Amino acid sequence: MNRREFLLSSAAFGAMMVAAPSVFAQDKLTILGSVPSLGFPFFVHMLNEI
């Protein structure tokens, strides 16, 4: 992901958070896990544990 894609996705996510706050108000908490690559077993293990 290059810088432009990151900025565009961040802006889109921010717009969603402002435009539809009721969509994100849930009883269940969701945590996002992000790793650099799934090519390394360590990162695969970490996502499985999260």
PDB file of N, CA and C in Angstrom:
ATOM      1  N   MET A   1       0.854  -1.160   0.000  1.00  0.00           N
ATOM      2  CA  MET A   1       0.000   0.000   0.000  1.00  0.00           C
ATOM      3  C   MET A   1       0.906   1.230   0.000  1.00  0.00           C
ATOM      4  N   ASN A   2       0.701   2.072  -0.973  1.00  0.00           N
ATOM      5  CA  ASN A   2       1.516   3.279  -1.012  1.00  0.00           C
ATOM      6  C   ASN A   2       0.834   4.398  -0.217  1.00  0.00           C
ATOM      7  N   ARG A   3       1.512   5.506  -0.157  1.00  0.00           N
ATOM      8  CA  ARG A   3       1.032   6.619   0.683  1.00  0.00           C
ATOM      9  C   ARG A   3      -0.319   7.141   0.207  1.00  0.00           C
ATOM     10  N   ARG A   4      -0.494   7.225  -1.103  1.00  0.00           N
ATOM     11  CA  ARG A   4      -1.756   7.743  -1.650  1.00  0.00           C
ATOM     12  C   ARG A   4      -2.920   6.835  -1.278  1.00  0.00           C
ATOM     13  N   GLU A   5      -2.745   5.520  -1.433  1.00  0.00           N
ATOM     14  CA  GLU A   5      -3.805   4.576  -1.083  1.00  0.00           C
ATOM     15  C   GLU A   5      -4.133   4.653   0.407  1.00  0.00           C
ATOM     16  N   PHE A   6      -3.101   4.799   1.232  1.00  0.00           N
ATOM     17  CA  PHE A   6      -3.322   4.901   2.671  1.00  0.00           C
ATOM     18  C   PHE A   6      -4.130   6.141   3.016  1.00  0.00           C
ATOM     19  N   LEU A   7      -3.764   7.274   2.416  1.00  0.00           N
ATOM     20  CA  LEU A   7      -4.475   8.517   2.698  1.00  0.00           C
ATOM     21  C   LEU A   7      -5.924   8.455   2.217  1.00  0.00           C
ATOM     22  N   LEU A   8      -6.148   7.874   1.048  1.00  0.00           N
ATOM     23  CA  LEU A   8      -7.511   7.762   0.532  1.00  0.00           C
ATOM     24  C   LEU A   8      -8.358   6.837   1.401  1.00  0.00           C
ATOM     25  N   SER A   9      -7.782   5.719   1.821  1.00  0.00           N
ATOM     26  CA  SER A   9      -8.555   4.809   2.663  1.00  0.00           C
ATOM     27  C   SER A   9      -8.811   5.422   4.037  1.00  0.00           C
ATOM     28  N   SER A  10      -7.857   6.176   4.553  1.00  0.00           N
ATOM     29  CA  SER A  10      -8.053   6.841   5.840  1.00  0.00           C
ATOM     30  C   SER A  10      -9.139   7.908   5.741  1.00  0.00           C
ATOM     31  N   ALA A  11      -9.141   8.645   4.646  1.00  0.00           N
ATOM     32  CA  ALA A  11     -10.163   9.671   4.452  1.00  0.00           C
ATOM     33  C   ALA A  11     -11.544   9.032   4.301  1.00  0.00           C
ATOM     34  N   ALA A  12     -11.622   7.924   3.573  1.00  0.00           N
ATOM     35  CA  ALA A  12     -12.904   7.242   3.394  1.00  0.00           C
ATOM     36  C   ALA A  12     -13.413   6.701   4.730  1.00  0.00           C
ATOM     37  N   PHE A  13     -12.524   6.129   5.522  1.00  0.00           N
ATOM     38  CA  PHE A  13     -12.926   5.606   6.826  1.00  0.00           C
ATOM     39  C   PHE A  13     -13.404   6.743   7.733  1.00  0.00           C
ATOM     40  N   GLY A  14     -12.688   7.867   7.719  1.00  0.00           N
ATOM     41  CA  GLY A  14     -13.091   9.015   8.523  1.00  0.00           C
ATOM     42  C   GLY A  14     -14.455   9.548   8.109  1.00  0.00           C
ATOM     43  N   ALA A  15     -14.716   9.574   6.814  1.00  0.00           N
ATOM     44  CA  ALA A  15     -16.016  10.040   6.330  1.00  0.00           C
ATOM     45  C   ALA A  15     -17.129   9.098   6.767  1.00  0.00           C
ATOM     46  N   MET A  16     -16.856   7.800   6.754  1.00  0.00           N
ATOM     47  CA  MET A  16     -17.863   6.839   7.224  1.00  0.00           C
ATOM     48  C   MET A  16     -18.148   7.031   8.709  1.00  0.00           C
ATOM     49  N   MET A  17     -17.112   7.276   9.488  1.00  0.00           N
ATOM     50  CA  MET A  17     -17.295   7.439  10.927  1.00  0.00           C
ATOM     51  C   MET A  17     -18.138   8.675  11.236  1.00  0.00           C
ATOM     52  N   VAL A  18     -17.968   9.740  10.459  1.00  0.00           N
ATOM     53  CA  VAL A  18     -18.722  10.974  10.683  1.00  0.00           C
ATOM     54  C   VAL A  18     -20.142  10.845  10.137  1.00  0.00           C
ATOM     55  N   ALA A  19     -20.282  10.211   8.974  1.00  0.00           N
ATOM     56  CA  ALA A  19     -21.578  10.164   8.298  1.00  0.00           C
ATOM     57  C   ALA A  19     -22.558   9.191   8.933  1.00  0.00           C
ATOM     58  N   ALA A  20     -22.079   8.099   9.487  1.00  0.00           N
ATOM     59  CA  ALA A  20     -22.995   7.072   9.990  1.00  0.00           C
ATOM     60  C   ALA A  20     -22.553   6.550  11.351  1.00  0.00           C
ATOM     61  N   PRO A  21     -22.595   7.391  12.385  1.00  0.00           N
ATOM     62  CA  PRO A  21     -22.133   6.913  13.700  1.00  0.00           C
ATOM     63  C   PRO A  21     -23.017   5.813  14.276  1.00  0.00           C
ATOM     64  N   SER A  22     -24.290   5.767  13.905  1.00  0.00           N
ATOM     65  CA  SER A  22     -25.169   4.737  14.456  1.00  0.00           C
ATOM     66  C   SER A  22     -24.822   3.349  13.933  1.00  0.00           C
ATOM     67  N   VAL A  23     -24.188   3.263  12.770  1.00  0.00           N
ATOM     68  CA  VAL A  23     -23.786   1.977  12.218  1.00  0.00           C
ATOM     69  C   VAL A  23     -22.717   1.336  13.096  1.00  0.00           C
ATOM     70  N   PHE A  24     -21.872   2.162  13.695  1.00  0.00           N
ATOM     71  CA  PHE A  24     -20.761   1.654  14.482  1.00  0.00           C
ATOM     72  C   PHE A  24     -21.114   1.473  15.957  1.00  0.00           C
ATOM     73  N   ALA A  25     -22.313   1.868  16.363  1.00  0.00           N
ATOM     74  CA  ALA A  25     -22.725   1.706  17.750  1.00  0.00           C
ATOM     75  C   ALA A  25     -23.329   0.315  17.914  1.00  0.00           C
ATOM     76  N   GLN A  26     -22.515  -0.613  18.371  1.00  0.00           N
ATOM     77  CA  GLN A  26     -22.956  -1.986  18.529  1.00  0.00           C
ATOM     78  C   GLN A  26     -22.678  -2.449  19.947  1.00  0.00           C
ATOM     79  N   ASP A  27     -23.372  -3.498  20.344  1.00  0.00           N
ATOM     80  CA  ASP A  27     -23.126  -4.084  21.650  1.00  0.00           C
ATOM     81  C   ASP A  27     -21.826  -4.879  21.655  1.00  0.00           C
ATOM     82  N   LYS A  28     -21.429  -5.374  20.511  1.00  0.00           N
ATOM     83  CA  LYS A  28     -20.258  -6.222  20.396  1.00  0.00           C
ATOM     84  C   LYS A  28     -19.059  -5.391  19.938  1.00  0.00           C
ATOM     85  N   LEU A  29     -17.948  -5.503  20.627  1.00  0.00           N
ATOM     86  CA  LEU A  29     -16.729  -4.769  20.294  1.00  0.00           C
ATOM     87  C   LEU A  29     -15.924  -5.541  19.268  1.00  0.00           C
ATOM     88  N   THR A  30     -15.469  -4.869  18.222  1.00  0.00           N
ATOM     89  CA  THR A  30     -14.633  -5.471  17.195  1.00  0.00           C
ATOM     90  C   THR A  30     -13.270  -4.792  17.205  1.00  0.00           C
ATOM     91  N   ILE A  31     -12.224  -5.591  17.237  1.00  0.00           N
ATOM     92  CA  ILE A  31     -10.860  -5.063  17.219  1.00  0.00           C
ATOM     93  C   ILE A  31     -10.205  -5.477  15.918  1.00  0.00           C
ATOM     94  N   LEU A  32      -9.603  -4.521  15.228  1.00  0.00           N
ATOM     95  CA  LEU A  32      -8.945  -4.775  13.956  1.00  0.00           C
ATOM     96  C   LEU A  32      -7.490  -5.121  14.202  1.00  0.00           C
ATOM     97  N   GLY A  33      -7.016  -6.185  13.578  1.00  0.00           N
ATOM     98  CA  GLY A  33      -5.608  -6.558  13.648  1.00  0.00           C
ATOM     99  C   GLY A  33      -4.989  -6.421  12.276  1.00  0.00           C
ATOM    100  N   SER A  34      -3.850  -5.785  12.206  1.00  0.00           N
ATOM    101  CA  SER A  34      -3.184  -5.570  10.930  1.00  0.00           C
ATOM    102  C   SER A  34      -1.717  -5.945  11.057  1.00  0.00           C
ATOM    103  N   VAL A  35      -1.218  -6.691  10.074  1.00  0.00           N
ATOM    104  CA  VAL A  35       0.196  -7.085  10.064  1.00  0.00           C
ATOM    105  C   VAL A  35       0.773  -6.750   8.696  1.00  0.00           C
ATOM    106  N   PRO A  36       2.099  -6.622   8.606  1.00  0.00           N
ATOM    107  CA  PRO A  36       2.708  -6.253   7.324  1.00  0.00           C
ATOM    108  C   PRO A  36       2.502  -7.281   6.209  1.00  0.00           C
ATOM    109  N   SER A  37       2.598  -8.565   6.530  1.00  0.00           N
ATOM    110  CA  SER A  37       2.505  -9.595   5.502  1.00  0.00           C
ATOM    111  C   SER A  37       2.138 -10.919   6.143  1.00  0.00           C
ATOM    112  N   LEU A  38       1.368 -11.715   5.421  1.00  0.00           N
ATOM    113  CA  LEU A  38       1.045 -13.047   5.916  1.00  0.00           C
ATOM    114  C   LEU A  38       2.025 -14.086   5.376  1.00  0.00           C
ATOM    115  N   GLY A  39       3.119 -13.620   4.800  1.00  0.00           N
ATOM    116  CA  GLY A  39       4.154 -14.510   4.294  1.00  0.00           C
ATOM    117  C   GLY A  39       5.074 -15.029   5.380  1.00  0.00           C
ATOM    118  N   PHE A  40       5.006 -14.458   6.556  1.00  0.00           N
ATOM    119  CA  PHE A  40       5.851 -14.882   7.671  1.00  0.00           C
ATOM    120  C   PHE A  40       4.981 -15.599   8.701  1.00  0.00           C
ATOM    121  N   PRO A  41       5.374 -16.785   9.138  1.00  0.00           N
ATOM    122  CA  PRO A  41       4.574 -17.549  10.106  1.00  0.00           C
ATOM    123  C   PRO A  41       4.298 -16.786  11.399  1.00  0.00           C
ATOM    124  N   PHE A  42       5.227 -15.933  11.822  1.00  0.00           N
ATOM    125  CA  PHE A  42       5.028 -15.168  13.048  1.00  0.00           C
ATOM    126  C   PHE A  42       3.783 -14.294  12.947  1.00  0.00           C
ATOM    127  N   PHE A  43       3.612 -13.604  11.829  1.00  0.00           N
ATOM    128  CA  PHE A  43       2.468 -12.713  11.664  1.00  0.00           C
ATOM    129  C   PHE A  43       1.166 -13.503  11.537  1.00  0.00           C
ATOM    130  N   VAL A  44       1.209 -14.664  10.896  1.00  0.00           N
ATOM    131  CA  VAL A  44       0.030 -15.521  10.806  1.00  0.00           C
ATOM    132  C   VAL A  44      -0.393 -15.951  12.207  1.00  0.00           C
ATOM    133  N   HIS A  45       0.581 -16.362  13.004  1.00  0.00           N
ATOM    134  CA  HIS A  45       0.298 -16.777  14.379  1.00  0.00           C
ATOM    135  C   HIS A  45      -0.286 -15.618  15.184  1.00  0.00           C
ATOM    136  N   MET A  46       0.265 -14.430  15.032  1.00  0.00           N
ATOM    137  CA  MET A  46      -0.214 -13.278  15.796  1.00  0.00           C
ATOM    138  C   MET A  46      -1.667 -12.954  15.425  1.00  0.00           C
ATOM    139  N   LEU A  47      -2.018 -13.012  14.137  1.00  0.00           N
ATOM    140  CA  LEU A  47      -3.410 -12.746  13.759  1.00  0.00           C
ATOM    141  C   LEU A  47      -4.345 -13.816  14.311  1.00  0.00           C
ATOM    142  N   ASN A  48      -3.896 -15.064  14.303  1.00  0.00           N
ATOM    143  CA  ASN A  48      -4.725 -16.138  14.859  1.00  0.00           C
ATOM    144  C   ASN A  48      -4.948 -15.942  16.341  1.00  0.00           C
ATOM    145  N   GLU A  49      -3.964 -15.446  17.049  1.00  0.00           N
ATOM    146  CA  GLU A  49      -4.086 -15.235  18.489  1.00  0.00           C
ATOM    147  C   GLU A  49      -4.959 -14.022  18.817  1.00  0.00           C
ATOM    148  N   ILE A  50      -4.923 -13.035  17.954  1.00  0.00           N
ATOM    149  CA  ILE A  50      -5.752 -11.835  18.179  1.00  0.00           C
ATOM    150  C   ILE A  50      -7.206 -12.234  18.046  1.00  0.00           C
TER     151      ILE A  50
END
